[in-house]
Coordinates of C-alpha atoms and ligand atoms in Angstrom, one line a residue:
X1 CA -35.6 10.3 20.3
X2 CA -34.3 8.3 17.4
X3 CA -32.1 9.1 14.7
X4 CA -31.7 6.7 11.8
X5 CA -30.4 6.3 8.4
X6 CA -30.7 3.2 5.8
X7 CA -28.3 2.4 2.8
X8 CA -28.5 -0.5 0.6
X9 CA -24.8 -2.1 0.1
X10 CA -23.9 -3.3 -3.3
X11 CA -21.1 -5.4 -4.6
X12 CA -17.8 -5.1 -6.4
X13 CA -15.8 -7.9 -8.4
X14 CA -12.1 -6.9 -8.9
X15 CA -10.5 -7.1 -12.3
X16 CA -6.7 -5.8 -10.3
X17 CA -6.9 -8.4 -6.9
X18 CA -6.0 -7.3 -3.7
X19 CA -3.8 -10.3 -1.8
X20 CA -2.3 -9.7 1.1
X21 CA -1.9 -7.4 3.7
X22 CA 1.2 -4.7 5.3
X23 CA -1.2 -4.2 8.5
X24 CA -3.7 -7.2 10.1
X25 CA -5.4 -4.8 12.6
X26 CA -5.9 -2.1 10.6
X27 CA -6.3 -3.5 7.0
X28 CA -3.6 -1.3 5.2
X29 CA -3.5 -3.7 1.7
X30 CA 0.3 -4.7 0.0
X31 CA -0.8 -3.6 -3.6
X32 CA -3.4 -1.6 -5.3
X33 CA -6.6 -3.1 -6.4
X34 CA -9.6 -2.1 -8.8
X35 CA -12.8 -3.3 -9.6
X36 CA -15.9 -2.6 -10.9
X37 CA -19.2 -1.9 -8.8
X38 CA -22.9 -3.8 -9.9
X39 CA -25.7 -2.2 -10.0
X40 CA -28.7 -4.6 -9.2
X41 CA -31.7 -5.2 -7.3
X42 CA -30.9 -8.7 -6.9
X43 CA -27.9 -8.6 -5.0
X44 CA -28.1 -5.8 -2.4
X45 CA -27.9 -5.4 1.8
X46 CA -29.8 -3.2 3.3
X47 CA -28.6 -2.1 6.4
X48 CA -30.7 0.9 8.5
X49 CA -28.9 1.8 11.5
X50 CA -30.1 3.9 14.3
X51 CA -28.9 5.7 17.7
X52 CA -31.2 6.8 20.7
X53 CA -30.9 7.5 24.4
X54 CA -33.3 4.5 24.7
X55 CA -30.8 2.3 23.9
X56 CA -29.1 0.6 26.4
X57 CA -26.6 -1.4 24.2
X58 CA -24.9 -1.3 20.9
X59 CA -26.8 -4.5 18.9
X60 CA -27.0 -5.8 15.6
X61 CA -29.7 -8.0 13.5
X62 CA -28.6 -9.9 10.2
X63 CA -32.0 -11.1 8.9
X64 CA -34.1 -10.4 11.4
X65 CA -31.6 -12.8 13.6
X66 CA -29.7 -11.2 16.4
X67 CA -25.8 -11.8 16.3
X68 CA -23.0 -11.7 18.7
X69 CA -21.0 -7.9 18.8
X70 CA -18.2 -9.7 19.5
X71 CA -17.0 -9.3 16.1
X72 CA -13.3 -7.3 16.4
X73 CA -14.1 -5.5 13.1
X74 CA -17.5 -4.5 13.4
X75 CA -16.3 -3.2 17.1
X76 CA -13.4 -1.2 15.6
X77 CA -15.6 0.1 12.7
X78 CA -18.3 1.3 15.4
X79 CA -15.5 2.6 17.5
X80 CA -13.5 4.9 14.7
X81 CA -17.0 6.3 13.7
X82 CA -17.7 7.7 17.5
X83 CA -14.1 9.0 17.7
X84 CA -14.8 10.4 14.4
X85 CA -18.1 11.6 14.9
X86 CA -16.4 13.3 18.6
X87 CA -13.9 14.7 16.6
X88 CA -16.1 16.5 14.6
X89 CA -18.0 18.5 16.8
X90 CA -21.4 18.1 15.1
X91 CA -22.9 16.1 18.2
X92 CA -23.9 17.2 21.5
X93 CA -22.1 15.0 24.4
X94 CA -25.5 13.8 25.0
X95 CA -25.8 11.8 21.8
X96 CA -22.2 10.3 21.4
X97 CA -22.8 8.7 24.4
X98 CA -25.9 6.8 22.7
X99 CA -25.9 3.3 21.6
X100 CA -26.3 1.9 18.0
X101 CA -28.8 -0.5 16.8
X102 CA -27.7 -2.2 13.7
X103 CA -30.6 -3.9 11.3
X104 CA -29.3 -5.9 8.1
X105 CA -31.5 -7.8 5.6
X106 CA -30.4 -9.0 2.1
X107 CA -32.5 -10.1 -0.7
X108 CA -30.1 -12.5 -2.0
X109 CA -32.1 -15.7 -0.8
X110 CA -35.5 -13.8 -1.8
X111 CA -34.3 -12.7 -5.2
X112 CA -33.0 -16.5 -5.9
X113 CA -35.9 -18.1 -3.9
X114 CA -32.8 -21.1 -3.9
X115 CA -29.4 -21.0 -2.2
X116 CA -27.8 -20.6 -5.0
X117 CA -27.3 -16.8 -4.7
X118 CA -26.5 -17.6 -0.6
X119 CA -23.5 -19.5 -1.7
X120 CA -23.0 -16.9 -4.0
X121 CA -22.7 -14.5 -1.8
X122 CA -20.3 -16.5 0.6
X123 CA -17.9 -16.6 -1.8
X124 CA -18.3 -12.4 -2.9
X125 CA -17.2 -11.5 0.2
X126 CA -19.5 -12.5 3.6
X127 CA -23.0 -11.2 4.0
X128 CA -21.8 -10.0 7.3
X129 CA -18.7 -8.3 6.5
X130 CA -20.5 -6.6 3.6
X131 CA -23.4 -5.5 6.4
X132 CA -20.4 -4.0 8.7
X133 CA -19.1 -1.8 5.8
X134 CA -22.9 -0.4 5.5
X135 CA -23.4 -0.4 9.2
X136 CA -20.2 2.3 8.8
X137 CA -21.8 3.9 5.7
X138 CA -25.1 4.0 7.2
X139 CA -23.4 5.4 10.6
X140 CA -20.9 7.8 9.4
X141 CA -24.1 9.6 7.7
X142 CA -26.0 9.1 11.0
X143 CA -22.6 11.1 13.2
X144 CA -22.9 13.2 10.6
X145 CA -19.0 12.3 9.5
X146 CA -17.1 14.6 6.9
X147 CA -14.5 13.4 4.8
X148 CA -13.1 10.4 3.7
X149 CA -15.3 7.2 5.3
X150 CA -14.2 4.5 3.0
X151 CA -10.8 4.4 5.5
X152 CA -13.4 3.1 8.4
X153 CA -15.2 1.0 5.8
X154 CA -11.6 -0.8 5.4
X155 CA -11.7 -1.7 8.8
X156 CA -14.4 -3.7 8.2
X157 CA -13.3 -5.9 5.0
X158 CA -10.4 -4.7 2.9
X159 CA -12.5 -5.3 -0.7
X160 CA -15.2 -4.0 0.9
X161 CA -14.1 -0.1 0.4
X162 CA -14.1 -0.4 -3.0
X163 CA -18.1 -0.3 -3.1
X164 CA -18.8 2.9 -1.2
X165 CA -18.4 4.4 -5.2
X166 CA -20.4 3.0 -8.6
X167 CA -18.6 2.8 -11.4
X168 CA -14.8 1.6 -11.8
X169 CA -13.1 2.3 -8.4
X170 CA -9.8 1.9 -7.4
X171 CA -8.8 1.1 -4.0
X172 CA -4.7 2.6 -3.1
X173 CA -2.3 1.2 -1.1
X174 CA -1.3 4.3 0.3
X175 CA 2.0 5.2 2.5
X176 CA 1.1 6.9 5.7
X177 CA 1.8 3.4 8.0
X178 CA -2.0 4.7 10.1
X179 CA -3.8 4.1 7.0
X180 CA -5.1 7.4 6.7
X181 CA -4.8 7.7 2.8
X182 CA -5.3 3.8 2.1
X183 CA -9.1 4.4 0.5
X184 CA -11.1 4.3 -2.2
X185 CA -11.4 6.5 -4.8
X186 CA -13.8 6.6 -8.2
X187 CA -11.6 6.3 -11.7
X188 CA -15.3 6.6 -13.7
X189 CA -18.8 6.6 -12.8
X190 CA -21.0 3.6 -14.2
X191 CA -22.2 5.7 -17.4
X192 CA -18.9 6.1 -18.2
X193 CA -19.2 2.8 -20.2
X194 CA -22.9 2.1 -20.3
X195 CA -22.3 -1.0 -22.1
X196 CA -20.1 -3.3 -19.5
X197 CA -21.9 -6.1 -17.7
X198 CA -21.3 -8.7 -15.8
X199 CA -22.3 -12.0 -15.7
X200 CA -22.0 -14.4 -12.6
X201 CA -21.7 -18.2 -13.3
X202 CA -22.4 -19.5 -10.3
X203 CA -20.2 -23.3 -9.8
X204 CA -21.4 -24.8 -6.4
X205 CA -18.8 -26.5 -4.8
X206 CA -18.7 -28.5 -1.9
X207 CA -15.2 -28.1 -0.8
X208 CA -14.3 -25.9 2.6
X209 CA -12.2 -23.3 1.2
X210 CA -9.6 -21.2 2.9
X211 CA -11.1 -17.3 4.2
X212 CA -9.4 -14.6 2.2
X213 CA -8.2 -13.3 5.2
X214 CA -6.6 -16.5 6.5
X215 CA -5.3 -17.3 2.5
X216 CA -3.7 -13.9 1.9
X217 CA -1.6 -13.9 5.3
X218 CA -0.5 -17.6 4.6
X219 CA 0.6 -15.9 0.6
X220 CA 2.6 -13.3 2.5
X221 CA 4.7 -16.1 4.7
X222 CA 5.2 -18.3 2.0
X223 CA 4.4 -16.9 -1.7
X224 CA 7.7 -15.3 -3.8
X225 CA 5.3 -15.3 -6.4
X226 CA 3.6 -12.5 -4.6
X227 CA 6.6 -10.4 -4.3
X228 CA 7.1 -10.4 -7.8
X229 CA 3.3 -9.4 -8.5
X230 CA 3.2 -6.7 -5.9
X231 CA 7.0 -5.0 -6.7
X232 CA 6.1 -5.4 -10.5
X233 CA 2.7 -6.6 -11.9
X234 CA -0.1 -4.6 -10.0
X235 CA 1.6 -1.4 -10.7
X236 CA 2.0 -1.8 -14.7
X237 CA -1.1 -3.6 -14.6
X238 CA -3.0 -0.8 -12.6
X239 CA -1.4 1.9 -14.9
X240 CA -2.3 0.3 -18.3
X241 CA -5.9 -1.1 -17.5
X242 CA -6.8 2.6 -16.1
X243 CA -6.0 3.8 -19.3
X244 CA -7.9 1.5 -21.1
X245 CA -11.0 1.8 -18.6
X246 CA -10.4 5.6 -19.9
X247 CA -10.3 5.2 -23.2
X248 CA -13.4 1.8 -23.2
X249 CA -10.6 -0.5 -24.8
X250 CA -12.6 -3.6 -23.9
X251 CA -9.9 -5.9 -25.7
X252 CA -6.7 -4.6 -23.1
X253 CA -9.1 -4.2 -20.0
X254 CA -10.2 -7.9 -20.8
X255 CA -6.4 -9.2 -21.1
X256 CA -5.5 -7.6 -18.0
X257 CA -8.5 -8.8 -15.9
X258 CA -7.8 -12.1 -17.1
X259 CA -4.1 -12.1 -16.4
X260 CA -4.2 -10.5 -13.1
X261 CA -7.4 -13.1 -12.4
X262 CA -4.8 -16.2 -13.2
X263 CA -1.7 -14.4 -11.5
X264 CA -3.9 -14.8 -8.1
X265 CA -4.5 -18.0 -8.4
X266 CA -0.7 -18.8 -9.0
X267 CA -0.1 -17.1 -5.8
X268 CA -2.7 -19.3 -4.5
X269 CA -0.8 -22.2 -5.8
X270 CA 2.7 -21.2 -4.9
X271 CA 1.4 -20.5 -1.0
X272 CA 2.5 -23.4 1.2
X273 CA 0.3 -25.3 1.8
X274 CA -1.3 -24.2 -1.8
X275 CA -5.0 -22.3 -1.3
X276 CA -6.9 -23.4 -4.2
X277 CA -10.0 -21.8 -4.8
X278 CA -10.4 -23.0 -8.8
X279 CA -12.0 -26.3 -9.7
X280 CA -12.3 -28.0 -12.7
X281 CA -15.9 -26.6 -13.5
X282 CA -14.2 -23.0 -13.0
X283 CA -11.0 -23.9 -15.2
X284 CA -13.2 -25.4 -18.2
X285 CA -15.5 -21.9 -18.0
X286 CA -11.9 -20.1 -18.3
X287 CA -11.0 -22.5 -21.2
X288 CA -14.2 -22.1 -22.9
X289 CA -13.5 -18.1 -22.9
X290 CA -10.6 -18.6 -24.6
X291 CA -12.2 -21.1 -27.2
X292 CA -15.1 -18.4 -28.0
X293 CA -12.7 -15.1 -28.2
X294 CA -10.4 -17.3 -30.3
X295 CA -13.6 -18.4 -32.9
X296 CA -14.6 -14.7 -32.9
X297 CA -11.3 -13.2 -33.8
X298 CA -12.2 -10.6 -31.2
X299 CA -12.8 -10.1 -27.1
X300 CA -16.2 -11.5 -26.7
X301 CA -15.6 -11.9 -22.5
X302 CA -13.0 -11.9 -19.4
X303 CA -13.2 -14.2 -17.2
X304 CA -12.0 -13.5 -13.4
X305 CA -12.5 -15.4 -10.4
X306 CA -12.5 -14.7 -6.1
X307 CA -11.6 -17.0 -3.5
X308 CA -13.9 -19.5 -4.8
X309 CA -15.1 -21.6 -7.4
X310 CA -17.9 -18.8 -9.1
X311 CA -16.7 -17.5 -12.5
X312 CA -17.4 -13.4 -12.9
X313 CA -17.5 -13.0 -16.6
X314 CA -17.2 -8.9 -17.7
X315 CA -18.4 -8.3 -21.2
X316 CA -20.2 -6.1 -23.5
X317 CA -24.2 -5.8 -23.3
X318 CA -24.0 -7.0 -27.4
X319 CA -22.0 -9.9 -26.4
X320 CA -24.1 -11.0 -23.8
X321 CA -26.6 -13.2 -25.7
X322 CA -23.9 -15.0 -27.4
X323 CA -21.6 -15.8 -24.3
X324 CA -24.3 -17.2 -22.1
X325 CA -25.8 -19.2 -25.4
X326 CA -22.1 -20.9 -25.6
X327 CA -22.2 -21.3 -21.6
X328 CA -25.7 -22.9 -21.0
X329 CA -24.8 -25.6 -24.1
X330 CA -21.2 -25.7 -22.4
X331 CA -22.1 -26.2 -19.0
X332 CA -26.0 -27.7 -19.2
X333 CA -27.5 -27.2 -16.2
X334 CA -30.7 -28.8 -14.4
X335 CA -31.9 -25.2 -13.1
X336 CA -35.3 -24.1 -15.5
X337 CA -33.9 -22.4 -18.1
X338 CA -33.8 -18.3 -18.1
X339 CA -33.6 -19.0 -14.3
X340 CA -31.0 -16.2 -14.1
X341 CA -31.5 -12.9 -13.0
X342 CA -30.6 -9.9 -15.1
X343 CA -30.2 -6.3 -13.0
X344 CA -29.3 -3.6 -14.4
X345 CA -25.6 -4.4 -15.0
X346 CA -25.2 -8.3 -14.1
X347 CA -26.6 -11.4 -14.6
X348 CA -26.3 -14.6 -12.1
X349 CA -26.7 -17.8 -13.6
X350 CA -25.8 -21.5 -12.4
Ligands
LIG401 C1 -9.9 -12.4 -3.7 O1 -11.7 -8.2 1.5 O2 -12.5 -10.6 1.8 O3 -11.8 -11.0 -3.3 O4 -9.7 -7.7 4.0 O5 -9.3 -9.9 5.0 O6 -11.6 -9.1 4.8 P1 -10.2 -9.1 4.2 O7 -10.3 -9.8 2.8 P2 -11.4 -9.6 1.6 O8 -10.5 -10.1 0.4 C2 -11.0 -10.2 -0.9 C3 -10.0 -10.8 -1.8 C4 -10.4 -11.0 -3.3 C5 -9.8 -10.0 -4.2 C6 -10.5 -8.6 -4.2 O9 -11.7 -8.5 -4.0 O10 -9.8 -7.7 -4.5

C-alpha cells in the first residue's frame, strides 16, 4: 500500500524582515516578521510525498534528481512530523514505521524557459528549502497531523512558515524558549485587498552573496543596529502597518515596507564584516521609486529587497501599467519586451 499527498508551495516577500535568530537548531526568530503571500502559476513547487511499507528508505527527488538526506533540517522536519504523527494516535504502529519518499518539481525554469527565474528563485529563499517546508505540509497532511504545522515548517527555513497561509501573514516571535508558539498566523486573506500586486524586477548579479542564515548570525555577533531594530522598530512597525494592512492604507503600508526594507540593509552594513546584498542596479530602482511617488504627489509603489540584488516592488493593480512603463525606459533591458510574466498577483520582469 501507498499513501500520498501533493501540495504546491508558493512564495512570500516580507514587507517586516526577519534578521536574526534567539535559537540556531530550532529556528525560534529575534523579532516578528510579516509578509505578503503570491499567488501565481509561475512561481510554484510541487512537492507529492508518499509513505509505504515498500519503502525501504526515507528519499527525496528535486527535479526528477535524487539528493542527499543528509540535510539536518529536512531530517529534523521528517523527524518532528513522525513524533507528531505518534503522538497523535491516528496511525497504526505498522505505518509509523514506514519510510517517506519525497518528489519535488518547480516550474520556475519552465515558466521562464531562461534562468532568469532560477536565479530568482535562489535569491527568494532556496528551491530546496522551500521543497522541505512542503515536504512538511505535504507530510503533516499524509500523518494525518492536527494543529499547528507551520512550527515544523520553521524547522525547515525560518521565512518559510510565513507561506503555509495566502494573504498577509504574520510570523511571531513567540516566548515559550521550545518554540511551540513561534508560528504563523493569517492577519487577512488575499481578497482582503484584491487590488495589491507585486512586481519582481529581477537584477542578475554575479557576486557570491552571504546565505541568510550565515548573514543573520554574523548581524547578531556584531550589529548594535539590530538591537535597536528588534527592542524598538519591528514592534511599532509591526503594530502600525497591521493597521494599515486593516484599514488598505496603501500610502503607510508602503512607508513602512520601505523603511523596514532599508533598516535591513543597514544592519547588513553595520555587520562586521558588512553583508551587502544591494547593488547599484538595486539602489537606482529604489531611487527611481522615490523619483515617480515624488512626480505623482501620491504612493504609486514600495520597493523592498531580500538578501540579494532582486527588487520586489508592492503596488496597486491601477498603478501597475505606469510603474513598469517608468522601469522598462529606466532600466532598458535586452530581454523581448512583454517578456514578463503576470500571475494572478505578481509580475517577474528583468
Ligand atoms: C531576508 O528564512 O532564508 O528573506 O531561517 O536561516 O533559513 P533561515 O533564513 P531565511 O531568511 C530570510 C530572510 C529574509 C527576510 C524575510 O523573508 O523575512
Amino acid at each position: 500500500e501507498v499513501k500520498s499527498v501533493t501540495c504546491v508551495a508558493p512564495v512570500n516577500i516580507a514587507v517586516i524582515k526577519y534578521w536574526g535568530k534567539t535559537n540556531e537548531k530550532l529556528i525560534i526568530p529575534l523579532n516578528d516578521s510579516l509578509s505578503g503571500t503570491l499567488h501565481t502559476d509561475h512561481m510554484c513547487a510541487k512537492t507529492t510525498v508518499a509513505i509505504s511499507s515498500r519503502f525501504t528508505k526515507d528519499r527525496i527527488w528535486l527535479n526528477g534528481k535524487e539528493e542527499s538526506l543528509d540535510n539536518p533540517r529536512l531530517v529534523a522536519c521528517i523527524t518532528e512530523v513522525k513524533d507528531r504523527a505518534r503522538n497523535s494516535g491516528k496511525l497504526t504502529e505498522e505505518e509509523l514505521q514506514w519510510n517517506v519518499h519525497i518528489c519535488s518539481e518547480n516550474n520556475f525554469r519552465l515558466a521562464a524557459g531562461s534562468s532568469v527565474i532560477g536565479r530568482l528563485v535562489y535569491s527568494l529563499s532556496s528551491f530546496f528549502l522551500l521543497s522541505v517546508f512542503f515536504s512538511v505540509y505535504a507530510l503533516a497532511t499524509l500523518y494525518k497531523i492536527d494543529g499547528d504545522i507551520s512550527a515544523i515548517a520553521r524547522r525547515g527555513s525560518g521565512s518559510a512558515c510565513r507561506s503555509i497561509y495566502g494573504g498577509f501573514v504574520q510570523w511571531i516571535t513567540g516566548t515559550n524558549p521550545n518554540g511551540t508558539d513561534s508560528i504563523a498566523e493569517q492577519i487577512v486573506p488575499a481578497s482582503h485587498w484584491p487590488e495589491m500586486r507585486v512586481l519582481i524586477l529581477v537584477v542578475s548579479d554575479s557576486r557570491k552573496k552571504i546565505s541568510s542564515t550565515s548573514g543573520m548570525q554574523r548581524s547578531c555577533e556584531t550589529s548594535e543596529l539590530l538591537k535597536h531594530r528588534v527592542a524598538k522598530c519591528v514592534p511599532e512597525r509591526m503594530t502600525e502597518i497591521t493597521k494599515a494592512i486593516l484599514k488598505k492604507d496603501f500610502e503607510t503600508f508602503a512607508k513602512i515596507t520601505m523603511q523596514d526594507s532599508n533598516q535591513f540593509h543597514a544592519v547588513g552594513l553595520d555587520t562586521f564584516p558588512p553583508c551587502v546584498y544591494m547593488n547599484d542596479v538595486s539602489h537606482g530602482i529604489a531611487n527611481l521609486i522615490h523619483t515617480i511617488n515624488r512626480i505623482a504627489g501620491r504612493t504609486l509603489a514600495a520597493y523592498t529587497y531580500d538578501a540579494g540584488p532582486n527588487a520586489c516592488l508592492y503596488l496597486l493593480e491601477k498603478d501597475v501599467p505606469s510603474v513598469l512603463a517608468a522601469v522598462n525606459y529606466f532600466f532598458p533591458t535586452d530581454r523581448p519586451k512583454g517578456e514578463y510574466y503576470r500571475g494572478l498577483n505578481v509580475d517577474v520582469t528583468s
